mmCIF file of C-alpha atoms in Angstrom:
data_model
loop_
_atom_site.group_PDB
_atom_site.id
_atom_site.type_symbol
_atom_site.label_atom_id
_atom_site.label_comp_id
_atom_site.label_asym_id
_atom_site.label_seq_id
_atom_site.Cartn_x
_atom_site.Cartn_y
_atom_site.Cartn_z
ATOM 1 C CA ASP O 699 0.000 0.000 0.000
ATOM 2 C CA GLY O 700 1.323 3.427 -0.921
ATOM 3 C CA GLY O 701 1.126 6.074 1.711
ATOM 4 C CA ILE O 702 2.715 8.162 4.383
ATOM 5 C CA THR O 703 3.382 6.725 7.819
ATOM 6 C CA GLN O 704 4.006 8.579 11.042
ATOM 7 C CA SER O 705 5.218 6.994 14.230
ATOM 8 C CA PRO O 706 4.618 6.795 17.061
ATOM 9 C CA LYS O 707 0.943 7.718 17.279
ATOM 10 C CA TYR O 708 1.353 8.950 20.870
ATOM 11 C CA LEU O 709 4.564 10.247 22.444
ATOM 12 C CA PHE O 710 5.318 11.515 25.905
ATOM 13 C CA ARG O 711 8.272 13.750 26.602
ATOM 14 C CA LYS O 712 9.795 14.818 29.858
ATOM 15 C CA GLU O 713 10.871 18.393 30.351
ATOM 16 C CA GLY O 714 14.316 19.012 28.852
ATOM 17 C CA GLN O 715 14.308 15.965 26.576
ATOM 18 C CA ASN O 716 14.700 15.874 22.817
ATOM 19 C CA VAL O 717 12.324 13.563 20.954
ATOM 20 C CA THR O 718 12.214 12.528 17.307
ATOM 21 C CA LEU O 719 9.041 11.954 15.318
ATOM 22 C CA SER O 720 9.267 9.652 12.341
ATOM 23 C CA CYS O 721 7.729 10.257 8.900
ATOM 24 C CA GLU O 722 8.167 7.834 5.995
ATOM 25 C CA GLN O 723 6.531 7.876 2.559
ATOM 26 C CA ASN O 724 6.609 5.379 -0.299
ATOM 27 C CA LEU O 725 4.815 7.626 -2.792
ATOM 28 C CA ASN O 726 8.057 8.750 -4.458
ATOM 29 C CA HIS O 727 7.162 12.343 -3.609
ATOM 30 C CA ASP O 728 9.796 15.054 -3.777
ATOM 31 C CA ALA O 729 8.349 17.454 -1.217
ATOM 32 C CA MET O 730 7.710 16.729 2.450
ATOM 33 C CA TYR O 731 6.274 18.917 5.206
ATOM 34 C CA TRP O 732 5.866 19.088 8.969
ATOM 35 C CA TYR O 733 2.921 20.921 10.518
ATOM 36 C CA ARG O 734 1.900 21.573 14.076
ATOM 37 C CA GLN O 735 -1.775 21.703 15.094
ATOM 38 C CA ASP O 736 -2.960 22.977 18.447
ATOM 39 C CA PRO O 737 -6.471 22.160 19.757
ATOM 40 C CA GLY O 738 -9.159 23.828 17.685
ATOM 41 C CA GLN O 739 -6.562 25.524 15.505
ATOM 42 C CA GLY O 740 -5.342 25.309 11.965
ATOM 43 C CA LEU O 741 -2.032 23.923 10.771
ATOM 44 C CA ARG O 742 1.175 25.880 11.144
ATOM 45 C CA LEU O 743 4.179 24.995 9.002
ATOM 46 C CA ILE O 744 7.337 24.008 10.878
ATOM 47 C CA TYR O 745 9.719 22.869 8.122
ATOM 48 C CA TYR O 746 9.467 21.705 4.552
ATOM 49 C CA SER O 747 11.800 20.011 2.104
ATOM 50 C CA GLN O 748 11.667 20.120 -1.682
ATOM 51 C CA ILE O 749 14.506 17.714 -2.322
ATOM 52 C CA VAL O 750 16.929 15.387 -0.554
ATOM 53 C CA ASN O 751 19.556 17.158 1.582
ATOM 54 C CA ASP O 752 17.655 20.438 1.450
ATOM 55 C CA PHE O 753 14.984 21.903 3.704
ATOM 56 C CA GLN O 754 13.492 25.288 4.530
ATOM 57 C CA LYS O 755 12.156 26.833 7.708
ATOM 58 C CA GLY O 756 8.436 27.371 7.921
ATOM 59 C CA ASP O 757 6.567 29.835 10.095
ATOM 60 C CA ILE O 758 7.389 28.286 13.497
ATOM 61 C CA ALA O 759 10.783 26.525 13.127
ATOM 62 C CA GLU O 760 12.276 27.635 16.448
ATOM 63 C CA GLY O 761 12.898 24.699 18.780
ATOM 64 C CA TYR O 762 12.638 22.126 15.979
ATOM 65 C CA SER O 763 15.136 20.469 13.647
ATOM 66 C CA VAL O 764 14.814 18.184 10.633
ATOM 67 C CA SER O 765 16.921 16.168 8.229
ATOM 68 C CA ARG O 766 16.292 14.842 4.720
ATOM 69 C CA GLU O 767 18.982 12.256 4.035
ATOM 70 C CA LYS O 768 16.637 10.018 2.033
ATOM 71 C CA LYS O 769 13.752 10.866 -0.262
ATOM 72 C CA GLU O 770 11.440 8.603 1.739
ATOM 73 C CA SER O 771 12.182 9.968 5.190
ATOM 74 C CA PHE O 772 11.779 13.351 6.910
ATOM 75 C CA PRO O 773 12.188 13.015 10.696
ATOM 76 C CA LEU O 774 11.379 15.903 13.018
ATOM 77 C CA THR O 775 13.234 16.453 16.282
ATOM 78 C CA VAL O 776 11.510 18.480 18.969
ATOM 79 C CA THR O 777 14.307 19.906 21.052
ATOM 80 C CA SER O 778 14.357 21.093 24.648
ATOM 81 C CA ALA O 779 14.428 24.634 23.260
ATOM 82 C CA GLN O 780 10.784 24.275 22.207
ATOM 83 C CA LYS O 781 8.997 25.644 25.271
ATOM 84 C CA ASN O 782 5.491 24.485 24.500
ATOM 85 C CA PRO O 783 5.763 21.290 22.449
ATOM 86 C CA THR O 784 2.471 19.660 23.440
ATOM 87 C CA ALA O 785 0.533 19.463 20.158
ATOM 88 C CA PHE O 786 -0.590 17.264 17.295
ATOM 89 C CA TYR O 787 2.126 16.924 14.638
ATOM 90 C CA LEU O 788 1.275 16.153 11.031
ATOM 91 C CA CYS O 789 3.612 15.125 8.248
ATOM 92 C CA ALA O 790 2.679 15.466 4.594
ATOM 93 C CA SER O 791 4.193 14.872 1.164
ATOM 94 C CA SER O 792 3.461 16.037 -2.369
ATOM 95 C CA THR O 793 4.962 15.716 -5.817
ATOM 96 C CA ASP O 794 5.386 19.215 -7.168
ATOM 97 C CA GLN O 795 3.578 22.188 -5.716
ATOM 98 C CA GLN O 796 5.344 24.515 -8.126
ATOM 99 C CA THR O 797 3.358 23.170 -11.046
ATOM 100 C CA GLY O 798 0.153 23.591 -9.105
ATOM 101 C CA ASN O 799 -0.924 20.165 -10.223
ATOM 102 C CA THR O 800 -0.838 18.158 -7.052
ATOM 103 C CA GLU O 801 -2.284 17.556 -3.638
ATOM 104 C CA ALA O 802 -0.653 16.846 -0.292
ATOM 105 C CA PHE O 803 -0.998 13.455 1.346
ATOM 106 C CA PHE O 804 -1.007 13.412 5.133
ATOM 107 C CA GLY O 805 0.009 10.894 7.745
ATOM 108 C CA GLN O 806 -2.271 10.103 10.676
ATOM 109 C CA GLY O 807 -0.348 12.327 13.056
ATOM 110 C CA THR O 808 1.669 12.043 16.264
ATOM 111 C CA ARG O 809 0.235 13.441 19.474
ATOM 112 C CA LEU O 810 3.074 14.718 21.637
ATOM 113 C CA THR O 811 2.510 15.435 25.313
ATOM 114 C CA VAL O 812 4.990 16.906 27.764
ATOM 115 C CA VAL O 813 4.786 15.238 31.192
ATOM 116 C CA SER Q 381 0.988 34.296 9.591
ATOM 117 C CA GLN Q 382 -1.671 32.167 7.963
ATOM 118 C CA GLN Q 383 -2.489 32.863 4.356
ATOM 119 C CA GLY Q 384 -6.048 31.555 4.367
ATOM 120 C CA GLU Q 385 -8.873 32.337 6.767
ATOM 121 C CA GLU Q 386 -12.084 30.315 6.822
ATOM 122 C CA ASP Q 387 -15.509 31.620 7.690
ATOM 123 C CA PRO Q 388 -17.553 30.661 9.648
ATOM 124 C CA GLN Q 389 -15.472 29.025 12.394
ATOM 125 C CA ALA Q 390 -18.280 26.566 13.086
ATOM 126 C CA LEU Q 391 -21.416 25.430 11.300
ATOM 127 C CA SER Q 392 -24.253 23.157 12.461
ATOM 128 C CA ILE Q 393 -26.789 21.881 9.966
ATOM 129 C CA GLN Q 394 -29.477 19.233 9.613
ATOM 130 C CA GLU Q 395 -28.816 16.152 7.522
ATOM 131 C CA GLY Q 396 -29.852 16.801 3.930
ATOM 132 C CA GLU Q 397 -29.144 20.535 4.081
ATOM 133 C CA ASN Q 398 -26.330 22.260 2.224
ATOM 134 C CA ALA Q 399 -23.230 23.586 3.958
ATOM 135 C CA THR Q 400 -21.258 26.555 2.661
ATOM 136 C CA MET Q 401 -17.941 27.806 3.974
ATOM 137 C CA ASN Q 402 -15.642 30.505 2.716
ATOM 138 C CA CYS Q 403 -11.920 31.082 2.553
ATOM 139 C CA SER Q 404 -10.148 34.388 2.074
ATOM 140 C CA TYR Q 405 -6.455 34.779 1.357
ATOM 141 C CA LYS Q 406 -3.973 37.600 1.119
ATOM 142 C CA THR Q 407 -1.549 37.184 -1.790
ATOM 143 C CA SER Q 408 -1.634 35.854 -5.341
ATOM 144 C CA ILE Q 409 -1.806 32.089 -5.498
ATOM 145 C CA ASN Q 410 -0.946 29.248 -7.838
ATOM 146 C CA ASN Q 411 -3.773 27.064 -6.596
ATOM 147 C CA LEU Q 412 -6.160 26.675 -3.685
ATOM 148 C CA GLN Q 413 -7.039 23.352 -2.098
ATOM 149 C CA TRP Q 414 -9.693 22.125 0.327
ATOM 150 C CA TYR Q 415 -9.077 19.393 2.880
ATOM 151 C CA ARG Q 416 -11.197 17.527 5.418
ATOM 152 C CA GLN Q 417 -10.045 16.395 8.855
ATOM 153 C CA ASN Q 418 -11.945 13.991 11.046
ATOM 154 C CA SER Q 419 -11.294 14.381 14.751
ATOM 155 C CA GLY Q 420 -7.793 13.297 15.743
ATOM 156 C CA ARG Q 421 -6.838 12.184 12.242
ATOM 157 C CA GLY Q 422 -4.759 13.410 9.346
ATOM 158 C CA LEU Q 423 -6.111 15.603 6.576
ATOM 159 C CA VAL Q 424 -7.657 14.251 3.411
ATOM 160 C CA HIS Q 425 -7.512 16.175 0.146
ATOM 161 C CA LEU Q 426 -10.921 17.028 -1.319
ATOM 162 C CA ILE Q 427 -10.393 19.257 -4.307
ATOM 163 C CA LEU Q 428 -7.830 21.532 -5.960
ATOM 164 C CA ILE Q 429 -8.715 24.589 -8.018
ATOM 165 C CA ARG Q 430 -6.109 26.424 -10.055
ATOM 166 C CA SER Q 431 -5.858 30.209 -10.205
ATOM 167 C CA ASN Q 432 -7.187 30.255 -13.771
ATOM 168 C CA GLU Q 433 -10.286 28.219 -12.870
ATOM 169 C CA ARG Q 434 -13.520 29.669 -11.475
ATOM 170 C CA GLU Q 435 -15.513 26.611 -10.457
ATOM 171 C CA LYS Q 436 -14.936 22.934 -9.884
ATOM 172 C CA HIS Q 437 -17.143 20.017 -8.912
ATOM 173 C CA SER Q 438 -16.439 16.679 -7.302
ATOM 174 C CA GLY Q 439 -19.425 14.557 -6.322
ATOM 175 C CA ARG Q 440 -21.418 16.584 -3.760
ATOM 176 C CA LEU Q 441 -18.678 19.211 -3.508
ATOM 177 C CA ARG Q 442 -18.617 22.479 -5.404
ATOM 178 C CA VAL Q 443 -15.717 24.909 -5.118
ATOM 179 C CA THR Q 444 -15.583 28.414 -6.508
ATOM 180 C CA LEU Q 445 -12.622 30.747 -6.758
ATOM 181 C CA ASP Q 446 -12.705 34.516 -7.196
ATOM 182 C CA THR Q 447 -9.140 35.753 -7.592
ATOM 183 C CA SER Q 448 -10.239 39.390 -7.816
ATOM 184 C CA LYS Q 449 -11.694 39.115 -4.298
ATOM 185 C CA LYS Q 450 -9.044 36.627 -3.143
ATOM 186 C CA SER Q 451 -11.711 34.267 -1.899
ATOM 187 C CA SER Q 452 -13.030 30.747 -2.373
ATOM 188 C CA SER Q 453 -16.095 28.876 -1.231
ATOM 189 C CA LEU Q 454 -16.795 25.206 -0.597
ATOM 190 C CA LEU Q 455 -20.372 23.961 -0.888
ATOM 191 C CA ILE Q 456 -21.361 20.513 0.354
ATOM 192 C CA THR Q 457 -24.783 19.558 -0.951
ATOM 193 C CA ALA Q 458 -27.239 17.120 0.663
ATOM 194 C CA SER Q 459 -25.071 16.752 3.748
ATOM 195 C CA ARG Q 460 -24.731 13.475 5.623
ATOM 196 C CA ALA Q 461 -23.678 12.634 9.168
ATOM 197 C CA ALA Q 462 -20.368 11.393 7.734
ATOM 198 C CA ASP Q 463 -19.615 14.935 6.541
ATOM 199 C CA THR Q 464 -19.114 15.982 10.170
ATOM 200 C CA ALA Q 465 -15.494 17.145 10.229
ATOM 201 C CA SER Q 466 -13.251 20.202 10.071
ATOM 202 C CA TYR Q 467 -12.633 21.688 6.644
ATOM 203 C CA PHE Q 468 -9.510 23.632 5.756
ATOM 204 C CA CYS Q 469 -8.481 25.666 2.781
ATOM 205 C CA ALA Q 470 -4.822 25.736 1.792
ATOM 206 C CA THR Q 471 -3.026 27.979 -0.653
ATOM 207 C CA ALA Q 472 0.029 27.298 -2.766
ATOM 208 C CA LEU Q 473 1.921 30.376 -3.896
ATOM 209 C CA LEU Q 474 3.634 30.898 -7.226
ATOM 210 C CA ASN Q 475 7.118 29.323 -7.394
ATOM 211 C CA ASP Q 476 6.903 28.184 -3.789
ATOM 212 C CA TYR Q 477 6.533 24.747 -2.277
ATOM 213 C CA LYS Q 478 4.894 26.096 0.873
ATOM 214 C CA LEU Q 479 1.305 25.016 1.442
ATOM 215 C CA SER Q 480 -0.349 27.357 3.957
ATOM 216 C CA PHE Q 481 -3.524 26.428 5.831
ATOM 217 C CA GLY Q 482 -6.276 28.450 7.434
ATOM 218 C CA ALA Q 483 -7.802 27.819 10.859
ATOM 219 C CA GLY Q 484 -10.654 25.719 9.491
ATOM 220 C CA THR Q 485 -14.435 25.471 9.681
ATOM 221 C CA THR Q 486 -15.916 22.826 11.968
ATOM 222 C CA VAL Q 487 -19.051 21.337 10.439
ATOM 223 C CA THR Q 488 -21.542 19.320 12.475
ATOM 224 C CA VAL Q 489 -24.303 17.492 10.620
ATOM 225 C CA ARG Q 490 -27.242 16.574 12.869
ATOM 226 C CA ALA Q 491 -29.263 13.460 12.119
#
């Protein structure tokens, strides 16, 4: 089955810890995205990547880091510098937004809670 | 800042009625997309309309785009309980991979 997989579904983090959220896609998509969603809110862009070994900051990149070593994978690390990390994190991929001909496919999300 | 803003924030309708929600945006776009999100899940793409298109249909969905007013509307006809969800518009800018979402409209369809 083609798709985009996020893991884990639920994650608990202690204060001061770094945690990494996994995102894998087998759709052969070039672009990948990380969004944060707070309760009752829309999606805010954290980072996005158009191609392997390249990524761009989104609107709320502070306290987060990413890597794009493989086309299929775009992990997100929530660092201790992120002061309010409790949220629902969504990963997405798409083929080519520049052509305007494509849609984004989303994973099922990771719910991160600070304990 | 978010590019798209949906209106209303919440909508409650009876099964069988139509639901209309609007999206306004700030800058010129390449395309505008509508997504649905069921509670606690990922988003599902519904429809994409390009900047040179004015109207698009997909099943019970009708989307319009008015680039002069920088606005779009999503109409769901003959609503069903399964249409209960949050609906988001997203804009893709020219020569930019960023896909920016609004805050969404929460639709509740009552049986």
